[in-house]
mmCIF file of C-alpha atoms and ligand atoms in Angstrom:
data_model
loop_
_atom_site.group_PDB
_atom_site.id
_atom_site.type_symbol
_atom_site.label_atom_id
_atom_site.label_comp_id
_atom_site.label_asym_id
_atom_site.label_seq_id
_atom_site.Cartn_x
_atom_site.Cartn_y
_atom_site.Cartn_z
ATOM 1 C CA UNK O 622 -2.444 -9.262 -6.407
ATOM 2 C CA UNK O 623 -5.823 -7.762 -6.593
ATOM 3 C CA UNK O 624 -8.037 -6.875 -3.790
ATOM 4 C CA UNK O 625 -11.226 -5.186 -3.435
ATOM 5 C CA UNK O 626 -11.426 -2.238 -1.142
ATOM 6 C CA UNK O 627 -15.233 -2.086 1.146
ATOM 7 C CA UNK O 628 -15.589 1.610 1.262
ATOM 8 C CA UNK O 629 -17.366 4.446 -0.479
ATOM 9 C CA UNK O 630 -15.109 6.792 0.345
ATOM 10 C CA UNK O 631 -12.922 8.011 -2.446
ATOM 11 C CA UNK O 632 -10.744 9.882 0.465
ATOM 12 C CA UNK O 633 -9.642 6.777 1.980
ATOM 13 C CA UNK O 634 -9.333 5.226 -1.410
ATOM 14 C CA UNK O 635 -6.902 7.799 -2.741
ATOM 15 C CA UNK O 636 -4.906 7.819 0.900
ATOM 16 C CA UNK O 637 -4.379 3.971 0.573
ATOM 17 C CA UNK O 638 -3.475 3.773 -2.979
ATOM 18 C CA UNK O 639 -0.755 6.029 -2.509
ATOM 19 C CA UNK O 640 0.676 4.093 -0.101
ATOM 20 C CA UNK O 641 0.386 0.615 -1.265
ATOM 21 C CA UNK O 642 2.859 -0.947 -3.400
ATOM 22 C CA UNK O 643 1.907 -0.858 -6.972
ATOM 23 C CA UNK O 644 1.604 -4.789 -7.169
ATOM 24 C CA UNK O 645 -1.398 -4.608 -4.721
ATOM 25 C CA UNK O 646 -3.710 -3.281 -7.254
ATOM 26 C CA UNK O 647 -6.825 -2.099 -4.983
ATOM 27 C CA UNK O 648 -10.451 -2.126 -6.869
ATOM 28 C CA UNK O 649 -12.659 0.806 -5.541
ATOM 29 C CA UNK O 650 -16.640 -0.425 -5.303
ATOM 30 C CA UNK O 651 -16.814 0.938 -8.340
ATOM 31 C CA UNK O 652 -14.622 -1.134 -9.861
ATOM 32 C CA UNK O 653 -16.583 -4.209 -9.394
ATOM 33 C CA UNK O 654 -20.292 -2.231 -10.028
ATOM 34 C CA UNK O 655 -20.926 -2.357 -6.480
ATOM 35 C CA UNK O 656 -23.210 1.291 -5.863
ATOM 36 C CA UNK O 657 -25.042 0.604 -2.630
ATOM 37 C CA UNK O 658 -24.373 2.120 0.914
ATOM 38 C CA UNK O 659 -23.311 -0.372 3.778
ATOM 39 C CA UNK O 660 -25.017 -0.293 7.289
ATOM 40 C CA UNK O 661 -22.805 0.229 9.872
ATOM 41 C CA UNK O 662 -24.737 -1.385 13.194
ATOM 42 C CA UNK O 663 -21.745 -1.963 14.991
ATOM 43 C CA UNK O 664 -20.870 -0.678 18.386
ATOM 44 C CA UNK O 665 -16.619 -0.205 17.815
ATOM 45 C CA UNK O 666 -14.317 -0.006 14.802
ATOM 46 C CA UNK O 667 -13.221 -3.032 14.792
ATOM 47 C CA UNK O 668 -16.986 -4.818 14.371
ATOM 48 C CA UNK O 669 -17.947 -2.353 11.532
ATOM 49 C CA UNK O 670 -14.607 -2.869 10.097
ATOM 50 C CA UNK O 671 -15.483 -6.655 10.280
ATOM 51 C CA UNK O 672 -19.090 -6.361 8.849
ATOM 52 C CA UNK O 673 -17.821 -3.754 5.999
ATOM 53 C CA UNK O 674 -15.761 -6.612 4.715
ATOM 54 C CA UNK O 675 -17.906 -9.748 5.544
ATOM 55 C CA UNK O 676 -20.494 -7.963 3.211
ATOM 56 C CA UNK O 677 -18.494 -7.196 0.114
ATOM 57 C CA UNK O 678 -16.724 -11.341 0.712
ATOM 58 C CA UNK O 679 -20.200 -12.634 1.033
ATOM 59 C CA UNK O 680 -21.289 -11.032 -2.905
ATOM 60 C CA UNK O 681 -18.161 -11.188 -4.484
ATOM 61 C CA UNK O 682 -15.985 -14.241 -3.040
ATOM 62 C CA UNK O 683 -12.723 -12.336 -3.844
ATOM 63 C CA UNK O 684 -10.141 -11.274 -1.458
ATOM 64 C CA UNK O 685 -11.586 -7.712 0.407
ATOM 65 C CA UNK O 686 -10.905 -5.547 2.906
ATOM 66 C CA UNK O 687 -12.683 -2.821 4.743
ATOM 67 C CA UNK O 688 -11.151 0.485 6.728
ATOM 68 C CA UNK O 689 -13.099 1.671 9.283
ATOM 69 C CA UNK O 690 -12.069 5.067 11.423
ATOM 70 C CA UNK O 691 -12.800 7.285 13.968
ATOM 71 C CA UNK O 692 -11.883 10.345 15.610
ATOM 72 C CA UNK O 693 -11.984 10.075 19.886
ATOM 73 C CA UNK O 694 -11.706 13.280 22.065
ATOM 74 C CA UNK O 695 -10.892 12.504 25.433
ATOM 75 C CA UNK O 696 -13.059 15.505 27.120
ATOM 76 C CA UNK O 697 -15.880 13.920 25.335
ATOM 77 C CA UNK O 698 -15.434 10.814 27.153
ATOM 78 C CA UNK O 699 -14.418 8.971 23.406
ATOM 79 C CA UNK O 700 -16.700 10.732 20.824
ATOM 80 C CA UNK O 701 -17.898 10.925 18.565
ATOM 81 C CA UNK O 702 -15.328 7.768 17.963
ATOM 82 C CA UNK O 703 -17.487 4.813 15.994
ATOM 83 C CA UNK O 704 -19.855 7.637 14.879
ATOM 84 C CA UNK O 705 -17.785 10.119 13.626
ATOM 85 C CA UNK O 706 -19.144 9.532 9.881
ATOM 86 C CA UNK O 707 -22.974 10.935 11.286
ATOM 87 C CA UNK O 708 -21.964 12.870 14.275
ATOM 88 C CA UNK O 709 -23.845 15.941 14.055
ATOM 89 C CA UNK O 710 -27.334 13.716 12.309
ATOM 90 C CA UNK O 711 -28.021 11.503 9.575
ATOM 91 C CA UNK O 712 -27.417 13.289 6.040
ATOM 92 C CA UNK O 713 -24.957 16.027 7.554
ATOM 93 C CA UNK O 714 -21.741 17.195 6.128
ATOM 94 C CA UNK O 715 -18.134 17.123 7.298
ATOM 95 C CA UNK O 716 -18.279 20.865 8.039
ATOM 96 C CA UNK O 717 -21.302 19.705 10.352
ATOM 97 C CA UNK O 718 -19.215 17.561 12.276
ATOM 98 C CA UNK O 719 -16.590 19.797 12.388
ATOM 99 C CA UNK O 720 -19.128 22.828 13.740
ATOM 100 C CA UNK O 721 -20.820 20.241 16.200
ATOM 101 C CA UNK O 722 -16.578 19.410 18.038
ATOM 102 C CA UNK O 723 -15.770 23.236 17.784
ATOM 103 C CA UNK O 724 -19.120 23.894 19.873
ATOM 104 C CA UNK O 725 -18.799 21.277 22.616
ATOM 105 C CA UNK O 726 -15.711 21.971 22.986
ATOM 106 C CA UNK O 727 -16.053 25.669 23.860
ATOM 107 C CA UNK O 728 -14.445 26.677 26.956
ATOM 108 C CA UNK O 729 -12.748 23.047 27.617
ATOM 109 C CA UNK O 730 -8.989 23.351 27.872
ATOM 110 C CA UNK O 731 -8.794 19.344 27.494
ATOM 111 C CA UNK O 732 -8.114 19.072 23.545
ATOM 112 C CA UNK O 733 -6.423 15.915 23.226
ATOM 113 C CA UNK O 734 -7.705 13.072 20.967
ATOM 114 C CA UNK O 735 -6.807 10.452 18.565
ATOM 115 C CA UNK O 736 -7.502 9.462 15.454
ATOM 116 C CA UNK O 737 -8.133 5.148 14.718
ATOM 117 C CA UNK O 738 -8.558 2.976 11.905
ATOM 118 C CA UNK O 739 -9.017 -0.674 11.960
ATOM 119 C CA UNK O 740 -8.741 -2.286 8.403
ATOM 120 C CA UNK O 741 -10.315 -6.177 8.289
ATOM 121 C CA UNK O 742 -8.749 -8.271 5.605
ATOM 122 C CA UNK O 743 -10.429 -11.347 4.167
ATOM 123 C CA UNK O 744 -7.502 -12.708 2.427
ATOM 124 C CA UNK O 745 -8.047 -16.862 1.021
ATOM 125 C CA UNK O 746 -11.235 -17.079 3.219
ATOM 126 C CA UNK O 747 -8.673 -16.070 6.699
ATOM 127 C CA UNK O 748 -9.671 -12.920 8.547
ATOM 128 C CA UNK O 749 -7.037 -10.092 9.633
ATOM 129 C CA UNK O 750 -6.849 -7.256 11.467
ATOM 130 C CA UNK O 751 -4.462 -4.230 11.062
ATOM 131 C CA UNK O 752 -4.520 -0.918 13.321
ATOM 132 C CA UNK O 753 -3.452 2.108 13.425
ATOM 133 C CA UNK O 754 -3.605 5.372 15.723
ATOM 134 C CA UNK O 755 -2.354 8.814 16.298
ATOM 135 C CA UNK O 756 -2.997 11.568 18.952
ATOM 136 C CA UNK O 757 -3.237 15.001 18.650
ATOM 137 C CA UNK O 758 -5.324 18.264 19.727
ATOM 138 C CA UNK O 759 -8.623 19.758 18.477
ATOM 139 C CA UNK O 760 -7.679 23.330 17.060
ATOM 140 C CA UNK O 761 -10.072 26.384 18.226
ATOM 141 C CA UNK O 762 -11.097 26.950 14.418
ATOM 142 C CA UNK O 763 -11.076 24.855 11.254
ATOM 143 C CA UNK O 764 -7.881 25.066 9.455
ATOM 144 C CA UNK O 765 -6.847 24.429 5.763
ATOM 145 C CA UNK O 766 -8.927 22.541 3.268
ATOM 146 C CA UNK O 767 -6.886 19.368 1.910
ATOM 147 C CA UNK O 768 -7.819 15.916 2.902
ATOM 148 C CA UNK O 769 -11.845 14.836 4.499
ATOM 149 C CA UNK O 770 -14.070 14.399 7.462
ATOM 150 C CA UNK O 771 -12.219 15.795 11.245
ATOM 151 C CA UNK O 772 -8.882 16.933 9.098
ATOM 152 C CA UNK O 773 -9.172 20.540 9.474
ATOM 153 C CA UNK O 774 -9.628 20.715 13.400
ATOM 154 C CA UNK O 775 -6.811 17.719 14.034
ATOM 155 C CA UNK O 776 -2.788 18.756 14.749
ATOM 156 C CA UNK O 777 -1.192 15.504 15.532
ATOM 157 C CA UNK O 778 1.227 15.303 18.305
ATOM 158 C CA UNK O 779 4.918 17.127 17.107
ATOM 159 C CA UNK O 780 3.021 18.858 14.146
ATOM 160 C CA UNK O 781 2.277 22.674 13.657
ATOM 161 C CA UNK O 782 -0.403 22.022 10.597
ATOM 162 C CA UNK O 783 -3.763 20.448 10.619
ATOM 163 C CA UNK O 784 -4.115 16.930 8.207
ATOM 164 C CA UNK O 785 -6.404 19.715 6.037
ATOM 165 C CA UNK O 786 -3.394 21.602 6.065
ATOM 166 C CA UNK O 787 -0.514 19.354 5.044
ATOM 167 C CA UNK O 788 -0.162 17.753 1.672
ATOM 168 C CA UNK O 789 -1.436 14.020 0.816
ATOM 169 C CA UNK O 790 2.323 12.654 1.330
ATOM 170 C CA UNK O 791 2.656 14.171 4.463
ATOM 171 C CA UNK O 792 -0.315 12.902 5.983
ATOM 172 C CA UNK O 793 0.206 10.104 4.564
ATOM 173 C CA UNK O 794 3.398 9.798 6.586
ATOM 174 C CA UNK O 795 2.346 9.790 9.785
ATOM 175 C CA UNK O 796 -1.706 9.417 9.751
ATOM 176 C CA UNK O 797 -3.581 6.340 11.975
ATOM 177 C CA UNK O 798 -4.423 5.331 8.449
ATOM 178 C CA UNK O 799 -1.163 4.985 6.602
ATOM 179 C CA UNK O 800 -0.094 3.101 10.016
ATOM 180 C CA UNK O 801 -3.056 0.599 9.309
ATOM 181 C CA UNK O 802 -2.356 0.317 5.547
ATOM 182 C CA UNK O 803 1.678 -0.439 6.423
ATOM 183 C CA UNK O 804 0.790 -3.102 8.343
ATOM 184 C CA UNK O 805 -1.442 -4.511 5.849
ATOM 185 C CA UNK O 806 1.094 -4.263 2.959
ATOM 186 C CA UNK O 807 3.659 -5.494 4.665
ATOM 187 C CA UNK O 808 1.455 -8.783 5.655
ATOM 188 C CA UNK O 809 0.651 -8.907 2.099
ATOM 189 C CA UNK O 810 3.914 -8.507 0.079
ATOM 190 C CA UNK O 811 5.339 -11.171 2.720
ATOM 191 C CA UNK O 812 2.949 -14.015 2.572
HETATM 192 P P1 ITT M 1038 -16.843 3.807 4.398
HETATM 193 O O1 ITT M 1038 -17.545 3.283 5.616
HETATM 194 O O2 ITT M 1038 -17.629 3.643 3.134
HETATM 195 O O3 ITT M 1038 -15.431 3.309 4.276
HETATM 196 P P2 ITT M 1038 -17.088 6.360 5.773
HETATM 197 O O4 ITT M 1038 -16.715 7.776 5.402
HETATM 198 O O5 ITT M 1038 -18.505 6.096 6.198
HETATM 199 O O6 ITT M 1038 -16.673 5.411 4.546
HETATM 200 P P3 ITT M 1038 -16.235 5.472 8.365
HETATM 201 O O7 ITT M 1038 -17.468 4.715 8.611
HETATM 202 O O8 ITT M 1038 -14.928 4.831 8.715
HETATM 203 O O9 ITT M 1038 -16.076 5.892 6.851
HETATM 204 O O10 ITT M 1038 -16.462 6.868 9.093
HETATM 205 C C1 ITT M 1038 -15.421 7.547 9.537
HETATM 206 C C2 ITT M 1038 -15.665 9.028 9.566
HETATM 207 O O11 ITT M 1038 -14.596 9.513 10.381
HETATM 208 C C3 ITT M 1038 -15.485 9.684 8.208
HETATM 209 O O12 ITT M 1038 -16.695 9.925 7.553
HETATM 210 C C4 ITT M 1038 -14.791 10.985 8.576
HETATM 211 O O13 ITT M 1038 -15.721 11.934 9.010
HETATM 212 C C5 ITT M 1038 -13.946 10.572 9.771
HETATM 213 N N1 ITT M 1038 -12.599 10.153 9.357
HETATM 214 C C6 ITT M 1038 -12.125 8.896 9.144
HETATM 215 N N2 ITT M 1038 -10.841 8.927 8.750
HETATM 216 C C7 ITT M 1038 -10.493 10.227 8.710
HETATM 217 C C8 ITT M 1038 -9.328 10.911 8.360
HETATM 218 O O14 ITT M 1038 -8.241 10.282 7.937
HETATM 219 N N3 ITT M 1038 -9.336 12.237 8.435
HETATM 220 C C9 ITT M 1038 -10.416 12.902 8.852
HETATM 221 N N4 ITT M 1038 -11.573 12.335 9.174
HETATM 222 C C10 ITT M 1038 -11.619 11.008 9.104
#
């Protein structure tokens, strides 16, 4: 079964494909010549999740899906949340983002958060939606350099190691992610 995957990021890519089963073969943008940038004008996950993979459908016609995540710290009332990708300003880095929590956060003893993904399947022209979350606490410093985006300031709940810290497996074990991505497998290998 092939599906293509709406993302441009090779992180999320590499996360999934590791934890699909190897007859869902996933096709990367790139694999179908696809090299432009989606907008993102929604106001949740779930709607840019939705438009991520209502814009890939509408050029290619082939089953899709999109992933769309965000990090939510509760002293921050939510955010950054649906605009965790830009947080600290259009153009800016991970390490930005990363800086820009570590700052607001000085001084707050509230660290909790949690981490979402909502995935949108278009599967025979039928839409679906898959989620997955998991809490945690904002460290006080960036910690380890494995995985993307929020993973070096993120312990989730039980853990001792950041997601930058642990190895792709182990993330992949217990992330808001891999939760999305089992649900979505498991819908697919039993239709
Ligand atoms: P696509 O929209 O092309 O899939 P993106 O990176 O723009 O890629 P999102 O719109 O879902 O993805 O933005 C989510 C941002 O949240 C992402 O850029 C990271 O900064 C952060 N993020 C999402 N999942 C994460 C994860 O598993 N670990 C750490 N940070 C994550």
């Amino acid at each position: 079964m092939k599906l293509i995957f709406a993302s441009g990021n090779q992180y999320k890519l590499q996360e999934l494909q590791s934890k699909l089963n190897s007859s869902i073969e996933v096709l990367s943008m790139r694999d179908v010549g696809f090299a432009g940038d989606i907008d993102e004008p929604g106001e949740t996950l779930e709607e840019n999740a939705k438009i991520k993979a209502e814009y890939i459908h509408n050029l290619f016609h082939e089953n899709c899906f999109a992933d769309d995540s965000g990090i939510e710290i509760n002293a921050l009332n939510g955010e950054p949340g649906v605009y965790s990708a830009r947080y600290a300003g259009e153009g800016c880095s991970f390490a930005d983002n990363n800086e820009k929590v570590l700052e607001k956060l000085k001084g707050i003893e509230d660290r909790t958060a949690r981490f979402r993904t909502v995935i949108h399947l278009i599967y025979d022209n039928q839409h679906y939606v898959f989620e997955g979350e998991v809490k945690g606490k904002i460290t006080m410093t960036n910690k380890g350099v494995d995985g993307f985006g929020y993973d070096p300031i993120f312990i989730p709940d039980g853990q001792i190691k950041t997601f930058a810290e642990m190895t792709l497996d182990e993330k992949n074990s217990i992330s808001h992610r891999a939760k999305a991505v089992q649900k979505l497998s498991d819908f697919l290998l039993n239709r």
